Amino acid sequence: MLKRSKFLWVLLVGALFFSLLVGCSDTQTDEGSGGDSDEGTSDEGSSDDAIDVGIILPTRDEPRWVQDEQRFRDAIADSDYTTEILFSQGSSANELQNVETLISRGIDVLIMSPHDGDAAGAAAKAASMEGIKVISYDRLITNTDAVDYYVTFDSFAVGEAQGQYLIDNTDGSGIPLYLYAGASSDNNAFLFFEGAWSVLQPKIADGTFVVANSSAAEELSSKNELTRDELGQILNQVTTNWDPNEAINKAQTHLTSAGAELKGDVAVLAPNDGTARSIADTFSSDSEVTSYVITGQDAEKASIQYIIDGKQSMTVFKDVRRLVEDAMGMAITILDGSDPETTGSYDNGSVDVPALQSEVITVDQANVEAELIESGYYEASEFTGLE
Ligand code: BGC
């Protein structure tokens, strides 16, 4: 009897221990993949199978990256190679853990869009030391030699298109210009702003625009080419950190402190669609703002609806199908033992990273149907108000 209850006791403790272990490994995967290991897995085999390509995206909280996830899934549906997609959920620690998970799963190629370009160096290094080829995806991993390739859109051109749109769609002079930017931990935020500044600066210098919310931009208004440090000074004042809520707070603060001369018909440089919608909502609820022209990027569905409804002026369409195709094409070339083709290079602060770059398209009410519906990118039924 005693023996039997001892046996049962051992069984019970064993079962408890086992369930704890399972619990731990779930938690680990959850944290690592940003909260949902099943959805983060796209390979066909069981989670114990080795995988060929690991894909890490920065966050599932922004539609932009959910869009990339979906396009990756579409692209790999019929592939012979196995892949796994994990999200870092805005944390470099999760990102590193995700890379370690993928290394342990035997990947040969890592496609990674970093949460923070500099911090991602450690994760890239860990992969590279295992002989894994690292492809930086959309955002550049900076200040490390552990990046083999970069697949990207022309991010300078994104900013240029935004700035040019504001110039082409406003009239007169002395137009209040509100500047907003992305997160300084993202190299793209610098490129977008640099592109916008390249066209806006002459129009600030000649009085067409009056900067409404950045003393650093005012001080630098006679200089067309800014150093990284100078760009950083402006970004520090007008960053949204890619966070729509931070964008609302900043816009509210700016509008509260702006005098009547900085209201009326205004122009707003918003760095992407997520922040553009929040900033647009904030500006439209200020009774002293009579009209606003506002930029965006990513062609997020919600912003396409805003454009159709006249609440956001434009977006820069970055065809994610193309980016995914380029990244997966590169990965497969590497897996097949060849060197992928590149068209240029980006200095990441440590090395020149061979890069493959794709073009971007300005979209507003005039061409939204042609570019996004007729091209098959979205379905007309996903929107209201389209003729
Ligand atoms: C991407 C944009 C995106 C932003 C915020 C940038 O690096 O290029 O498409 O809107 O990050 O996630």
mmCIF file of C-alpha atoms and ligand atoms in Angstrom:
data_model
loop_
_atom_site.group_PDB
_atom_site.id
_atom_site.type_symbol
_atom_site.label_atom_id
_atom_site.label_comp_id
_atom_site.label_asym_id
_atom_site.label_seq_id
_atom_site.Cartn_x
_atom_site.Cartn_y
_atom_site.Cartn_z
ATOM 1 C CA MET A 1 0.000 0.000 0.000
ATOM 2 C CA LEU A 2 2.722 2.323 1.054
ATOM 3 C CA LYS A 3 4.724 1.350 -1.982
ATOM 4 C CA ARG A 4 1.762 1.995 -4.254
ATOM 5 C CA SER A 5 1.005 5.455 -2.845
ATOM 6 C CA LYS A 6 4.691 6.269 -3.080
ATOM 7 C CA PHE A 7 4.552 5.204 -6.740
ATOM 8 C CA LEU A 8 1.445 7.338 -7.287
ATOM 9 C CA TRP A 9 3.141 10.243 -5.563
ATOM 10 C CA VAL A 10 6.153 9.888 -7.834
ATOM 11 C CA LEU A 11 3.814 9.757 -10.835
ATOM 12 C CA LEU A 12 2.003 12.870 -9.649
ATOM 13 C CA VAL A 13 5.224 14.814 -9.090
ATOM 14 C CA GLY A 14 6.471 13.574 -12.448
ATOM 15 C CA ALA A 15 3.294 14.729 -14.179
ATOM 16 C CA LEU A 16 3.478 18.093 -12.446
ATOM 17 C CA PHE A 17 7.113 18.506 -13.454
ATOM 18 C CA PHE A 18 6.286 17.574 -17.054
ATOM 19 C CA SER A 19 3.407 20.055 -17.246
ATOM 20 C CA LEU A 20 5.703 22.737 -15.805
ATOM 21 C CA LEU A 21 8.266 21.971 -18.479
ATOM 22 C CA VAL A 22 5.676 22.201 -21.243
ATOM 23 C CA GLY A 23 4.412 25.421 -19.703
ATOM 24 C CA CYS A 24 7.932 26.836 -19.700
ATOM 25 C CA SER A 25 8.612 25.973 -23.285
ATOM 26 C CA ASP A 26 5.277 27.478 -24.337
ATOM 27 C CA THR A 27 6.038 30.669 -22.505
ATOM 28 C CA GLN A 28 9.472 30.808 -24.035
ATOM 29 C CA THR A 29 8.090 30.389 -27.551
ATOM 30 C CA ASP A 30 5.306 32.850 -26.865
ATOM 31 C CA GLU A 31 7.672 35.519 -25.638
ATOM 32 C CA GLY A 32 10.086 34.787 -28.413
ATOM 33 C CA SER A 33 7.552 34.830 -31.181
ATOM 34 C CA GLY A 34 5.698 37.769 -29.751
ATOM 35 C CA GLY A 35 2.736 35.999 -28.258
ATOM 36 C CA ASP A 36 1.487 33.398 -30.686
ATOM 37 C CA SER A 37 3.697 30.518 -31.617
ATOM 38 C CA ASP A 38 1.182 28.793 -33.883
ATOM 39 C CA GLU A 39 0.468 31.813 -35.985
ATOM 40 C CA GLY A 40 4.178 32.517 -36.025
ATOM 41 C CA THR A 41 4.885 29.178 -37.648
ATOM 42 C CA SER A 42 4.512 28.780 -41.358
ATOM 43 C CA ASP A 43 6.437 25.627 -42.047
ATOM 44 C CA GLU A 44 4.600 22.560 -43.175
ATOM 45 C CA GLY A 45 6.303 20.039 -40.904
ATOM 46 C CA SER A 46 5.939 19.653 -37.143
ATOM 47 C CA SER A 47 7.736 22.099 -34.877
ATOM 48 C CA ASP A 48 10.548 19.541 -34.459
ATOM 49 C CA ASP A 49 11.469 19.512 -38.151
ATOM 50 C CA ALA A 50 14.525 21.439 -39.268
ATOM 51 C CA ILE A 51 13.726 24.558 -41.247
ATOM 52 C CA ASP A 52 15.577 26.246 -44.085
ATOM 53 C CA VAL A 53 14.681 29.927 -43.812
ATOM 54 C CA GLY A 54 13.880 31.859 -40.654
ATOM 55 C CA ILE A 55 11.966 35.124 -41.001
ATOM 56 C CA ILE A 56 11.780 37.712 -38.244
ATOM 57 C CA LEU A 57 9.443 40.698 -38.430
ATOM 58 C CA PRO A 58 9.393 43.597 -35.932
ATOM 59 C CA THR A 59 5.807 43.637 -34.674
ATOM 60 C CA ARG A 60 2.377 42.247 -35.311
ATOM 61 C CA ASP A 61 0.837 45.425 -33.876
ATOM 62 C CA GLU A 62 1.225 47.381 -37.118
ATOM 63 C CA PRO A 63 -0.780 46.356 -40.208
ATOM 64 C CA ARG A 64 2.315 46.993 -42.340
ATOM 65 C CA TRP A 65 4.112 43.939 -40.904
ATOM 66 C CA VAL A 66 1.005 41.745 -40.841
ATOM 67 C CA GLN A 67 0.830 42.527 -44.539
ATOM 68 C CA ASP A 68 4.410 41.273 -44.959
ATOM 69 C CA GLU A 69 3.588 38.120 -43.004
ATOM 70 C CA GLN A 70 0.640 37.389 -45.292
ATOM 71 C CA ARG A 71 2.687 38.032 -48.428
ATOM 72 C CA PHE A 72 5.425 35.686 -47.144
ATOM 73 C CA ARG A 73 2.803 33.009 -46.504
ATOM 74 C CA ASP A 74 1.421 33.443 -50.041
ATOM 75 C CA ALA A 75 4.909 33.307 -51.539
ATOM 76 C CA ILE A 76 6.023 30.173 -49.699
ATOM 77 C CA ALA A 77 2.789 28.236 -49.991
ATOM 78 C CA ASP A 78 4.121 26.042 -52.818
ATOM 79 C CA SER A 79 7.804 26.156 -51.901
ATOM 80 C CA ASP A 80 9.918 23.059 -51.338
ATOM 81 C CA TYR A 81 11.773 24.879 -48.614
ATOM 82 C CA THR A 82 10.502 25.177 -45.061
ATOM 83 C CA THR A 83 10.239 28.487 -43.273
ATOM 84 C CA GLU A 84 9.189 29.917 -39.947
ATOM 85 C CA ILE A 85 8.004 33.469 -39.284
ATOM 86 C CA LEU A 86 8.456 34.976 -35.817
ATOM 87 C CA PHE A 87 7.615 38.438 -34.506
ATOM 88 C CA SER A 88 9.766 40.425 -32.080
ATOM 89 C CA GLN A 89 6.881 42.558 -30.783
ATOM 90 C CA GLY A 90 8.965 45.716 -30.501
ATOM 91 C CA SER A 91 11.640 44.120 -28.309
ATOM 92 C CA SER A 92 15.288 43.494 -29.158
ATOM 93 C CA ALA A 93 15.427 40.847 -26.409
ATOM 94 C CA ASN A 94 12.589 38.902 -28.084
ATOM 95 C CA GLU A 95 14.354 39.346 -31.389
ATOM 96 C CA LEU A 96 17.562 37.782 -30.090
ATOM 97 C CA GLN A 97 15.613 34.949 -28.519
ATOM 98 C CA ASN A 98 13.794 34.381 -31.811
ATOM 99 C CA VAL A 99 17.103 34.191 -33.659
ATOM 100 C CA GLU A 100 18.431 31.684 -31.116
ATOM 101 C CA THR A 101 15.274 29.581 -31.559
ATOM 102 C CA LEU A 102 15.715 29.636 -35.329
ATOM 103 C CA ILE A 103 19.414 28.740 -35.054
ATOM 104 C CA SER A 104 18.467 25.737 -32.945
ATOM 105 C CA ARG A 105 15.963 24.741 -35.652
ATOM 106 C CA GLY A 106 18.800 24.530 -38.165
ATOM 107 C CA ILE A 107 18.116 27.473 -40.499
ATOM 108 C CA ASP A 108 20.602 28.245 -43.272
ATOM 109 C CA VAL A 109 19.241 31.697 -44.104
ATOM 110 C CA LEU A 110 17.844 34.362 -41.790
ATOM 111 C CA ILE A 111 15.632 37.137 -43.199
ATOM 112 C CA MET A 112 15.296 39.787 -40.531
ATOM 113 C CA SER A 113 13.647 43.181 -40.272
ATOM 114 C CA PRO A 114 15.132 44.584 -37.060
ATOM 115 C CA HIS A 115 13.181 46.321 -34.328
ATOM 116 C CA ASP A 116 16.261 48.433 -33.549
ATOM 117 C CA GLY A 117 18.962 48.461 -36.248
ATOM 118 C CA ASP A 118 21.950 48.757 -33.889
ATOM 119 C CA ALA A 119 20.682 46.373 -31.224
ATOM 120 C CA ALA A 120 19.966 43.718 -33.872
ATOM 121 C CA GLY A 121 23.717 43.453 -34.516
ATOM 122 C CA ALA A 122 24.084 40.915 -31.697
ATOM 123 C CA ALA A 123 21.357 38.675 -33.136
ATOM 124 C CA ALA A 124 22.830 38.922 -36.641
ATOM 125 C CA LYS A 125 26.269 38.071 -35.256
ATOM 126 C CA ALA A 126 24.917 35.005 -33.427
ATOM 127 C CA ALA A 127 23.435 33.730 -36.704
ATOM 128 C CA SER A 128 26.463 34.604 -38.799
ATOM 129 C CA MET A 129 28.798 32.764 -36.412
ATOM 130 C CA GLU A 130 26.788 29.609 -37.140
ATOM 131 C CA GLY A 131 27.409 30.052 -40.873
ATOM 132 C CA ILE A 132 23.876 31.333 -41.492
ATOM 133 C CA LYS A 133 23.492 33.957 -44.222
ATOM 134 C CA VAL A 134 21.752 37.064 -42.944
ATOM 135 C CA ILE A 135 19.437 39.111 -45.187
ATOM 136 C CA SER A 136 18.325 42.438 -43.746
ATOM 137 C CA TYR A 137 14.708 42.968 -44.783
ATOM 138 C CA ASP A 138 13.265 46.475 -45.366
ATOM 139 C CA ARG A 139 15.151 47.917 -42.365
ATOM 140 C CA LEU A 140 18.952 47.827 -42.294
ATOM 141 C CA ILE A 141 20.803 46.070 -39.464
ATOM 142 C CA THR A 142 23.439 48.661 -38.606
ATOM 143 C CA ASN A 143 27.009 48.832 -37.291
ATOM 144 C CA THR A 144 27.905 45.176 -37.724
ATOM 145 C CA ASP A 145 29.668 43.145 -40.386
ATOM 146 C CA ALA A 146 27.253 40.253 -39.814
ATOM 147 C CA VAL A 147 24.827 41.258 -42.589
ATOM 148 C CA ASP A 148 25.266 39.610 -45.974
ATOM 149 C CA TYR A 149 22.511 41.238 -48.037
ATOM 150 C CA TYR A 150 19.838 43.926 -47.845
ATOM 151 C CA VAL A 151 16.477 43.795 -49.612
ATOM 152 C CA THR A 152 14.719 47.132 -49.484
ATOM 153 C CA PHE A 153 12.524 49.767 -51.065
ATOM 154 C CA ASP A 154 14.103 53.041 -52.085
ATOM 155 C CA SER A 155 13.519 54.731 -48.742
ATOM 156 C CA PHE A 156 15.045 58.073 -49.743
ATOM 157 C CA ALA A 157 12.530 58.122 -52.629
ATOM 158 C CA VAL A 158 9.697 57.476 -50.153
ATOM 159 C CA GLY A 159 10.544 60.675 -48.273
ATOM 160 C CA GLU A 160 11.115 62.584 -51.498
ATOM 161 C CA ALA A 161 7.649 61.542 -52.756
ATOM 162 C CA GLN A 162 6.068 62.689 -49.483
ATOM 163 C CA GLY A 163 7.825 66.071 -49.550
ATOM 164 C CA GLN A 164 7.051 66.604 -53.230
ATOM 165 C CA TYR A 165 3.383 65.818 -52.636
ATOM 166 C CA LEU A 166 3.166 68.594 -50.046
ATOM 167 C CA ILE A 167 4.815 71.009 -52.478
ATOM 168 C CA ASP A 168 2.545 70.049 -55.385
ATOM 169 C CA ASN A 169 -0.668 70.132 -53.381
ATOM 170 C CA THR A 170 -0.453 73.418 -51.487
ATOM 171 C CA ASP A 171 -0.761 77.004 -52.715
ATOM 172 C CA GLY A 172 0.753 80.327 -51.776
ATOM 173 C CA SER A 173 3.450 81.055 -49.224
ATOM 174 C CA GLY A 174 3.920 81.073 -45.487
ATOM 175 C CA ILE A 175 2.131 77.704 -45.272
ATOM 176 C CA PRO A 176 2.521 76.178 -41.786
ATOM 177 C CA LEU A 177 4.447 72.908 -42.100
ATOM 178 C CA TYR A 178 4.250 70.301 -39.349
ATOM 179 C CA LEU A 179 7.043 67.721 -39.495
ATOM 180 C CA TYR A 180 6.847 64.222 -38.027
ATOM 181 C CA ALA A 181 9.319 61.341 -38.294
ATOM 182 C CA GLY A 182 9.757 57.666 -37.456
ATOM 183 C CA ALA A 183 11.848 56.071 -34.690
ATOM 184 C CA SER A 184 15.535 56.996 -34.495
ATOM 185 C CA SER A 185 16.345 53.335 -33.803
ATOM 186 C CA ASP A 186 15.224 52.633 -37.398
ATOM 187 C CA ASN A 187 17.699 53.631 -40.107
ATOM 188 C CA ASN A 188 14.770 54.083 -42.498
ATOM 189 C CA ALA A 189 13.429 56.964 -40.419
ATOM 190 C CA PHE A 190 16.596 58.899 -41.293
ATOM 191 C CA LEU A 191 16.342 58.015 -44.985
ATOM 192 C CA PHE A 192 12.658 58.989 -45.195
ATOM 193 C CA PHE A 193 13.288 62.320 -43.503
ATOM 194 C CA GLU A 194 16.418 62.968 -45.545
ATOM 195 C CA GLY A 195 14.438 62.380 -48.764
ATOM 196 C CA ALA A 196 11.624 64.677 -47.662
ATOM 197 C CA TRP A 197 14.056 67.339 -46.500
ATOM 198 C CA SER A 198 15.899 67.285 -49.830
ATOM 199 C CA VAL A 199 12.825 68.747 -51.559
ATOM 200 C CA LEU A 200 11.175 70.633 -48.677
ATOM 201 C CA GLN A 201 14.245 72.548 -47.503
ATOM 202 C CA PRO A 202 14.438 74.917 -50.527
ATOM 203 C CA LYS A 203 10.739 75.635 -50.033
ATOM 204 C CA ILE A 204 11.294 76.393 -46.370
ATOM 205 C CA ALA A 205 14.272 78.592 -47.213
ATOM 206 C CA ASP A 206 12.237 80.615 -49.776
ATOM 207 C CA GLY A 207 9.283 81.109 -47.411
ATOM 208 C CA THR A 208 6.768 78.807 -49.132
ATOM 209 C CA PHE A 209 6.591 76.790 -45.910
ATOM 210 C CA VAL A 210 7.067 77.899 -42.306
ATOM 211 C CA VAL A 211 8.172 75.116 -39.956
ATOM 212 C CA ALA A 212 5.605 75.001 -37.169
ATOM 213 C CA ASN A 213 6.959 72.457 -34.716
ATOM 214 C CA SER A 214 10.735 72.066 -34.782
ATOM 215 C CA SER A 215 13.285 74.673 -33.725
ATOM 216 C CA ALA A 216 16.073 72.367 -34.971
ATOM 217 C CA ALA A 217 14.526 72.271 -38.474
ATOM 218 C CA GLU A 218 14.195 76.069 -38.427
ATOM 219 C CA GLU A 219 17.846 76.458 -37.464
ATOM 220 C CA LEU A 220 18.956 74.109 -40.225
ATOM 221 C CA SER A 221 16.618 75.560 -42.846
ATOM 222 C CA SER A 222 19.408 76.942 -45.041
ATOM 223 C CA LYS A 223 21.161 73.584 -45.341
ATOM 224 C CA ASN A 224 20.023 71.069 -47.957
ATOM 225 C CA GLU A 225 22.256 68.158 -47.060
ATOM 226 C CA LEU A 226 22.176 67.360 -43.386
ATOM 227 C CA THR A 227 24.621 65.187 -41.481
ATOM 228 C CA ARG A 228 23.306 62.167 -39.589
ATOM 229 C CA ASP A 229 23.765 64.143 -36.398
ATOM 230 C CA GLU A 230 21.748 67.097 -37.736
ATOM 231 C CA LEU A 231 18.997 64.806 -38.960
ATOM 232 C CA GLY A 232 19.029 63.238 -35.495
ATOM 233 C CA GLN A 233 18.483 66.661 -33.887
ATOM 234 C CA ILE A 234 15.291 67.177 -35.897
ATOM 235 C CA LEU A 235 14.134 63.575 -35.429
ATOM 236 C CA ASN A 236 14.545 63.911 -31.663
ATOM 237 C CA GLN A 237 12.045 66.766 -31.672
ATOM 238 C CA VAL A 238 9.471 65.300 -34.048
ATOM 239 C CA THR A 239 9.734 61.527 -33.670
ATOM 240 C CA THR A 240 6.561 59.475 -33.345
ATOM 241 C CA ASN A 241 8.626 56.373 -32.543
ATOM 242 C CA TRP A 242 6.313 54.752 -35.125
ATOM 243 C CA ASP A 243 3.645 54.828 -32.422
ATOM 244 C CA PRO A 244 0.213 56.225 -33.405
ATOM 245 C CA ASN A 245 -0.506 57.216 -29.790
ATOM 246 C CA GLU A 246 2.752 59.087 -29.446
ATOM 247 C CA ALA A 247 1.877 60.777 -32.750
ATOM 248 C CA ILE A 248 -1.479 61.949 -31.343
ATOM 249 C CA ASN A 249 0.173 63.295 -28.190
ATOM 250 C CA LYS A 250 2.819 65.175 -30.149
ATOM 251 C CA ALA A 251 0.277 66.603 -32.603
ATOM 252 C CA GLN A 252 -1.982 67.741 -29.749
ATOM 253 C CA THR A 253 0.925 69.418 -27.978
ATOM 254 C CA HIS A 254 1.999 71.153 -31.185
ATOM 255 C CA LEU A 255 -1.498 72.394 -31.989
ATOM 256 C CA THR A 256 -2.050 73.592 -28.430
ATOM 257 C CA SER A 257 1.072 75.723 -28.502
ATOM 258 C CA ALA A 258 0.616 76.979 -32.093
ATOM 259 C CA GLY A 259 -0.707 80.502 -32.593
ATOM 260 C CA ALA A 260 -3.406 81.361 -35.160
ATOM 261 C CA GLU A 261 -0.699 82.140 -37.766
ATOM 262 C CA LEU A 262 0.335 78.459 -37.633
ATOM 263 C CA LYS A 263 -3.207 77.192 -38.240
ATOM 264 C CA GLY A 264 -5.523 77.673 -41.261
ATOM 265 C CA ASP A 265 -4.459 75.689 -44.328
ATOM 266 C CA VAL A 266 -1.538 73.521 -43.243
ATOM 267 C CA ALA A 267 0.823 70.856 -44.577
ATOM 268 C CA VAL A 268 1.814 67.808 -42.540
ATOM 269 C CA LEU A 269 4.713 65.459 -43.203
ATOM 270 C CA ALA A 270 3.598 62.215 -41.549
ATOM 271 C CA PRO A 271 6.107 59.380 -41.919
ATOM 272 C CA ASN A 272 3.757 56.410 -42.367
ATOM 273 C CA ASP A 273 0.092 55.469 -42.527
ATOM 274 C CA GLY A 274 -0.318 54.424 -38.888
ATOM 275 C CA THR A 275 0.880 57.785 -37.623
ATOM 276 C CA ALA A 276 -0.783 59.700 -40.493
ATOM 277 C CA ARG A 277 -4.257 58.532 -39.482
ATOM 278 C CA SER A 278 -3.773 59.590 -35.858
ATOM 279 C CA ILE A 279 -2.245 62.925 -36.802
ATOM 280 C CA ALA A 280 -4.988 63.520 -39.396
ATOM 281 C CA ASP A 281 -7.681 62.826 -36.774
ATOM 282 C CA THR A 282 -6.000 65.270 -34.398
ATOM 283 C CA PHE A 283 -5.703 68.020 -37.017
ATOM 284 C CA SER A 284 -9.252 67.536 -38.252
ATOM 285 C CA SER A 285 -10.620 68.029 -34.748
ATOM 286 C CA ASP A 286 -8.908 71.454 -34.379
ATOM 287 C CA SER A 287 -11.460 74.079 -35.417
ATOM 288 C CA GLU A 288 -8.726 76.577 -36.371
ATOM 289 C CA VAL A 289 -7.241 74.156 -38.933
ATOM 290 C CA THR A 290 -9.310 74.833 -42.051
ATOM 291 C CA SER A 291 -7.592 72.259 -44.272
ATOM 292 C CA TYR A 292 -4.609 69.958 -44.174
ATOM 293 C CA VAL A 293 -2.550 68.034 -46.703
ATOM 294 C CA ILE A 294 -0.988 64.995 -45.063
ATOM 295 C CA THR A 295 1.381 62.290 -46.283
ATOM 296 C CA GLY A 296 1.757 58.608 -45.374
ATOM 297 C CA GLN A 297 3.331 55.386 -46.588
ATOM 298 C CA ASP A 298 2.592 51.647 -46.707
ATOM 299 C CA ALA A 299 -0.810 51.660 -48.446
ATOM 300 C CA GLU A 300 -2.401 50.144 -45.342
ATOM 301 C CA LYS A 301 -6.046 49.240 -45.917
ATOM 302 C CA ALA A 302 -7.247 51.678 -43.267
ATOM 303 C CA SER A 303 -5.339 54.481 -44.963
ATOM 304 C CA ILE A 304 -6.662 53.575 -48.379
ATOM 305 C CA GLN A 305 -10.130 54.038 -46.886
ATOM 306 C CA TYR A 306 -8.965 57.377 -45.399
ATOM 307 C CA ILE A 307 -7.734 58.435 -48.846
ATOM 308 C CA ILE A 308 -11.017 57.440 -50.502
ATOM 309 C CA ASP A 309 -12.868 59.383 -47.772
ATOM 310 C CA GLY A 310 -10.603 62.435 -48.155
ATOM 311 C CA LYS A 311 -9.154 62.176 -44.642
ATOM 312 C CA GLN A 312 -5.560 61.337 -45.677
ATOM 313 C CA SER A 313 -4.094 62.936 -48.809
ATOM 314 C CA MET A 314 -1.644 60.324 -50.062
ATOM 315 C CA THR A 315 0.334 57.230 -49.259
ATOM 316 C CA VAL A 316 3.516 55.830 -50.712
ATOM 317 C CA PHE A 317 2.737 52.349 -52.017
ATOM 318 C CA LYS A 318 5.525 49.883 -51.369
ATOM 319 C CA ASP A 319 4.545 46.650 -53.102
ATOM 320 C CA VAL A 320 5.344 44.118 -50.407
ATOM 321 C CA ARG A 321 4.751 41.253 -52.870
ATOM 322 C CA ARG A 322 7.869 42.419 -54.703
ATOM 323 C CA LEU A 323 9.957 42.753 -51.532
ATOM 324 C CA VAL A 324 8.970 39.281 -50.363
ATOM 325 C CA GLU A 325 9.698 37.853 -53.801
ATOM 326 C CA ASP A 326 13.147 39.469 -53.769
ATOM 327 C CA ALA A 327 13.938 38.253 -50.257
ATOM 328 C CA MET A 328 12.740 34.692 -50.847
ATOM 329 C CA GLY A 329 14.424 34.622 -54.258
ATOM 330 C CA MET A 330 17.681 35.626 -52.597
ATOM 331 C CA ALA A 331 17.263 33.014 -49.871
ATOM 332 C CA ILE A 332 16.607 30.251 -52.405
ATOM 333 C CA THR A 333 19.611 31.272 -54.510
ATOM 334 C CA ILE A 334 21.751 30.997 -51.375
ATOM 335 C CA LEU A 335 20.216 27.621 -50.445
ATOM 336 C CA ASP A 336 20.948 26.430 -53.985
ATOM 337 C CA GLY A 337 24.586 27.340 -53.454
ATOM 338 C CA SER A 338 24.825 30.452 -55.650
ATOM 339 C CA ASP A 339 25.443 34.148 -55.036
ATOM 340 C CA PRO A 340 22.320 36.335 -55.293
ATOM 341 C CA GLU A 341 22.265 39.302 -57.645
ATOM 342 C CA THR A 342 22.304 42.773 -56.149
ATOM 343 C CA THR A 343 21.935 46.222 -57.682
ATOM 344 C CA GLY A 344 23.834 48.472 -55.277
ATOM 345 C CA SER A 345 24.965 48.699 -51.675
ATOM 346 C CA TYR A 346 24.162 50.449 -48.392
ATOM 347 C CA ASP A 347 26.767 51.561 -45.861
ATOM 348 C CA ASN A 348 25.532 50.218 -42.524
ATOM 349 C CA GLY A 349 28.177 52.094 -40.523
ATOM 350 C CA SER A 350 30.496 49.092 -40.532
ATOM 351 C CA VAL A 351 30.391 47.541 -44.033
ATOM 352 C CA ASP A 352 28.843 48.160 -47.437
ATOM 353 C CA VAL A 353 25.953 45.704 -47.593
ATOM 354 C CA PRO A 354 25.109 44.478 -51.129
ATOM 355 C CA ALA A 355 21.490 45.472 -51.757
ATOM 356 C CA LEU A 356 18.522 44.828 -54.001
ATOM 357 C CA GLN A 357 16.219 47.828 -54.117
ATOM 358 C CA SER A 358 12.694 48.318 -55.448
ATOM 359 C CA GLU A 359 10.759 51.384 -56.480
ATOM 360 C CA VAL A 360 7.813 53.051 -54.780
ATOM 361 C CA ILE A 361 4.615 54.667 -56.111
ATOM 362 C CA THR A 362 2.751 57.758 -54.912
ATOM 363 C CA VAL A 363 -0.946 56.988 -54.446
ATOM 364 C CA ASP A 364 -3.788 59.432 -53.860
ATOM 365 C CA GLN A 365 -7.476 59.658 -54.782
ATOM 366 C CA ALA A 366 -6.598 60.055 -58.462
ATOM 367 C CA ASN A 367 -4.822 56.715 -58.925
ATOM 368 C CA VAL A 368 -5.856 54.615 -55.933
ATOM 369 C CA GLU A 369 -8.055 52.294 -58.008
ATOM 370 C CA ALA A 370 -5.522 51.809 -60.786
ATOM 371 C CA GLU A 371 -2.583 51.121 -58.469
ATOM 372 C CA LEU A 372 -4.193 49.123 -55.700
ATOM 373 C CA ILE A 373 -7.368 47.511 -57.008
ATOM 374 C CA GLU A 374 -6.722 46.952 -60.682
ATOM 375 C CA SER A 375 -3.228 45.685 -59.851
ATOM 376 C CA GLY A 376 -4.851 42.990 -57.691
ATOM 377 C CA TYR A 377 -3.157 44.187 -54.513
ATOM 378 C CA TYR A 378 -6.492 44.660 -52.734
ATOM 379 C CA GLU A 379 -10.103 43.772 -53.546
ATOM 380 C CA ALA A 380 -12.560 46.609 -54.256
ATOM 381 C CA SER A 381 -14.951 44.930 -51.814
ATOM 382 C CA GLU A 382 -12.552 45.678 -48.948
ATOM 383 C CA PHE A 383 -13.448 49.390 -49.229
ATOM 384 C CA THR A 384 -16.498 51.585 -49.282
ATOM 385 C CA GLY A 385 -17.034 54.569 -51.561
ATOM 386 C CA LEU A 386 -15.176 53.272 -54.594
ATOM 387 C CA GLU A 387 -17.119 53.844 -57.799
HETATM 388 C C1 BGC B 1 9.098 50.695 -42.676
HETATM 389 C C2 BGC B 1 7.734 51.337 -42.872
HETATM 390 C C3 BGC B 1 6.930 51.216 -41.575
HETATM 391 C C4 BGC B 1 7.749 51.711 -40.390
HETATM 392 C C5 BGC B 1 7.039 51.469 -39.083
HETATM 393 C C6 BGC B 1 9.786 51.335 -41.497
HETATM 394 O O1 BGC B 1 11.035 50.797 -41.315
HETATM 395 O O2 BGC B 1 9.863 50.873 -43.851
HETATM 396 O O3 BGC B 1 7.079 50.707 -43.936
HETATM 397 O O4 BGC B 1 5.762 51.956 -41.661
HETATM 398 O O5 BGC B 1 9.007 51.079 -40.341
HETATM 399 O O6 BGC B 1 6.896 50.123 -38.820
#
